[in-house]
C-alpha cells in the first residue's frame, strides 16, 4: 500500500469535506433526509429507545453521504432533537442520548445496509481496482480516477470508501499503469529506436536535440519551413514505432497527450535524471503528437503558398489586361487614320497595296495592328491564359517553396481521385529521387487529372508547332488540384490531426456497428434515437404551419414591422424598432475605485477560483500555491505585461513568478478557474435580471488582436492589421459572462467553432439559445446545435435575400401559390432517410468528442466536399434554418433579443480590450499555447470584474427586493455588470497575503438611490447600459 506521506493530493479540502465530511443539515435537509419509508419506519417502531434514535440518525447520514459517521458537534445534536421530536415525542424531555456501544453501532450499520441493499467496500476492492486499471489506459489524471471510483461504488451500491483508501488505491493504479507501460516499452524497444530516444537528450555542443525539436513553427517562410521539415524527418522513425506501440498497449489519446506534455514541462536536465524508461515514454508520446502536428503545419503552409501564387497570377493577369486595354485605346487614333486611307482621294486605286501598307505603318506601328484589331472586334481578353503565363514566370519561386513540402508529405485518397493520386505519386517519386521533371519524357506524365477547362493552358505549342506538355504549368496544376482535393476531403494525410479523412474522424465503424444503441442513448440527443420518418413528419407539420401563419399575419397586417415596397411589389423589408427605454448612466462613476489586486483577492475569497490551480505534477506535488505570485502572474499575462515587467512594478522576484506560472498556470487550470468564477456569478441574485425573455441567451463573436511576434496562427488581414499579422479570439458570452473562448487564426471561419465552444463549455452556465452574426453561420450549425439542445439564432442583416435563397419546404414552390413568403425549393426527404444512419454516426462522433468538433464541422461545411451524406446533412440543416428564418421574419421580439445578446458580446470585447492594455493590446508570445494562456488570463480578469460588479448589483437588488421597490428594480435591470470605471487596472500593484477589505453594503449605500443615477446616452466610456 502507498505510504501515507506520499499520498496523492487529489481534492481540495472543501471538496473532501463536501464528499466525506459529516453532514451539516438545515431544516429543509432534515425534512428530506430523515423522512422514513414505511419499511424504515417499521424498523424504528421496533426500537423505541436511544438505539432507534441513532438508527434514524445514521440512516439519514447514509442517505446523504453513502457512509456512516460517529456523530459529534452542535449539528448532530440538532439532528437528534429533530428526530426525537418527529419520531420519539415521548422522549422530548429526556437528555440527548449518547451514542451506543461500538458493537451496537456496528449492528445498526449492518441493518441499514441490509435494508437498503448496500455492501461494504472491502468486498469490491478487487473489482474496483480492475475497473480503475481499465480507465487508467484512458487517463491517469488522479482526479478523473477518483471520480470514476465514486461513480463505481454508487452504481454498485457500495459504502463510500474513506478518502485515504481511495488515495491509496488511485496511487496504486497509477503506479501499476506506469509500470505496465514502461515494462511494455522495455520489451518493445529495439536498439535503433532506443538510440534515437537517447539521442534526443544528448547535447550537440551546448544545445540538446529535444530543445531544438520542441520549437514551434513561427511562420511560412522558406527557412522556417525547412526547419519544420527537418523536425518531421527527425520524428518520422519514432512516430512509426510509436504508432504501433501506443495501439498495442492501448493508450488513449488523452493519456498520450498528457505524457507528451511532460516533455514541455520538464527541462532536459530533469528528463535525463528520471527513470530512463519513463523519460523514453514521455519522449515517444511527444514525438508521436509532434509529428502529426508538423504534418498539419506543412499542409497548411502548402495550401497557403498555393493560394498566394494563385492570387499573384490573378493580379498579374489583371495588370496585363489593363495594360492591353490602355495600349489598345492609345492605338485607336492611329487606327482611325488608317481607315481614312481607304477614302483618301489622294490615293489612286491603282496604287500597289504594299505602298498602302507602308503608309498605314507610318500611322500605326505594325506591332500594334493585331491588338487594336482584336479590340475593335471586341475579342475577349483571355485572363486565364495570362494567369498560366504568370504561373510559368513564378515557377522558380514555386519550385523553391513548394517542392520540399510536397515531396515530404504522404497523401492518401478515395477512389474518386485515383487519377490525381497517381499523378501525385509519380511527381513525388521524381522529386524524392532528385530527378529533374524536365528530363522525363512528356508522355510519361499522368495527365488524366487535368480538366478540359485548363488543358489548353497546360499544353502549349512547342518549337515544332505541336501541342506539348509544359512541365512548369503541369507542376502548378498538380499542386492546385491537390489543394482542391484536400479541401474536399478526397485526398488527406492519415498521420495528422486536422487533415485526416472524414472517416478517420468518426467513431470506428466496427464499434459503431456493435454499440450504436448504447452510444446514441448516452448522448442526450432524442432526435438521433427517433425514427427519421417520424422526425420528418413532425418537421413537415411545424414548417408548413409556420408558412401559413407568417403569410396570414402579413396579409392581415398583424406583422407591423414587415414593410412592402409598393402596393403590388413582392419586395419587402423588416423594420427593427429600438427599445425606447433610456439607459441608466452615472452608476459606476459614483463608486470608489478598487485595484485589480484587491479585486482578485475579493473574488478569490468568494469563489475559490485559486484552488483550481493545481500543480502540473499532481503526484507528490510538495510546492504550495503562492497566492500573491499566482495573482501577479495572471495579471501579467492577462494585461500583456509579461512576468519580467510585473516583477519590476510589483517588487517581486522574477524567479518566483516564473516558477508559479510554470507549475500552476495551464489551459486546464485556467479553464477550471474561469468556470469557478462564472458558476459563482450565476448563483448571485442579480444574475437572473440579465436573462433575455426569461431565457439564458448567449452569443459568440471573434475579436482581432495584432501579434508582435510571428506564430503559426498569426496571419495577414489588411482589414484589421494593415500590413501586420494577428489572430482572432472567439468568445462565447452568456448573460454577460464569458463562459468559453479559443484562439484561432485570422483566416479561419468563426462558424466552425460555434458548436465547439458551446458543447465543450465546462461551466454550469448552460445557454438555451445562441446567437452570432453572419460570420457564425454555415451549412451545418442549425442542425448540429438543434440536435444537442441549443437553438441557433443568428442575426441576418439582409433577411430578404436569405429568405429568397435559403427557405425550403416539403412541397414544390408552385404549390404555395401566390404566397409572399414561400420556399425556394423542395426538401429532399428521400435523401435524408437514406443517409440518416450516416448522419447519426457523424452526430454521435461530435457528441462523444472523438475529435475536436471544429475539425468535423469545418469538413462538413466545406462546399468542396461532395458526397450524399453531406448533402443530406445540409438538407436537415436547411429545414431547421427555414423554421428559424420564418420566426425571424414573424417575431420582432426575437430580432431584438438576438441584437441584445450580440451587444453583450461587443461589451465584453470592449472590456477585454481594456484589460489587455499593455503593448497596445498586441500579443508578444511565441507559441500558440502561450496565446491561449494569455487570453484565458485576460478572460479570468474580465470574469473577476464582472463577478465583482454583479455582486454589488445583487446587494442592491436584495435591498430593493426587501423594500418592495419595483420601480428601482426595473431601473437596476438596465445596468450592465460589464464596466470598469470603478476598477483600477493600472498603476502600482500590491499583491500580498492580506485579506481583501471590500464592504459591498457600504458601497451599495453610495448608489442606493436610483434617482441619482441620471439618464444619459448608453455606451459611455468605461461602462455599458443595456438598451
XYZ file of C-alpha atoms in Angstrom, residues 128-139 173 177:
14
model
C -12.838 -1.551 -8.299
C -9.093 -1.957 -8.831
C -9.760 -3.773 -12.108
C -12.149 -1.052 -13.266
C -9.711 1.760 -12.426
C -6.905 -0.116 -14.153
C -9.005 -0.195 -17.318
C -9.777 3.513 -17.008
C -6.110 4.319 -16.403
C -5.432 3.422 -20.029
C -7.661 6.403 -20.949
C -6.280 8.850 -18.428
C -3.387 2.019 -10.007
C -0.230 1.578 -15.148
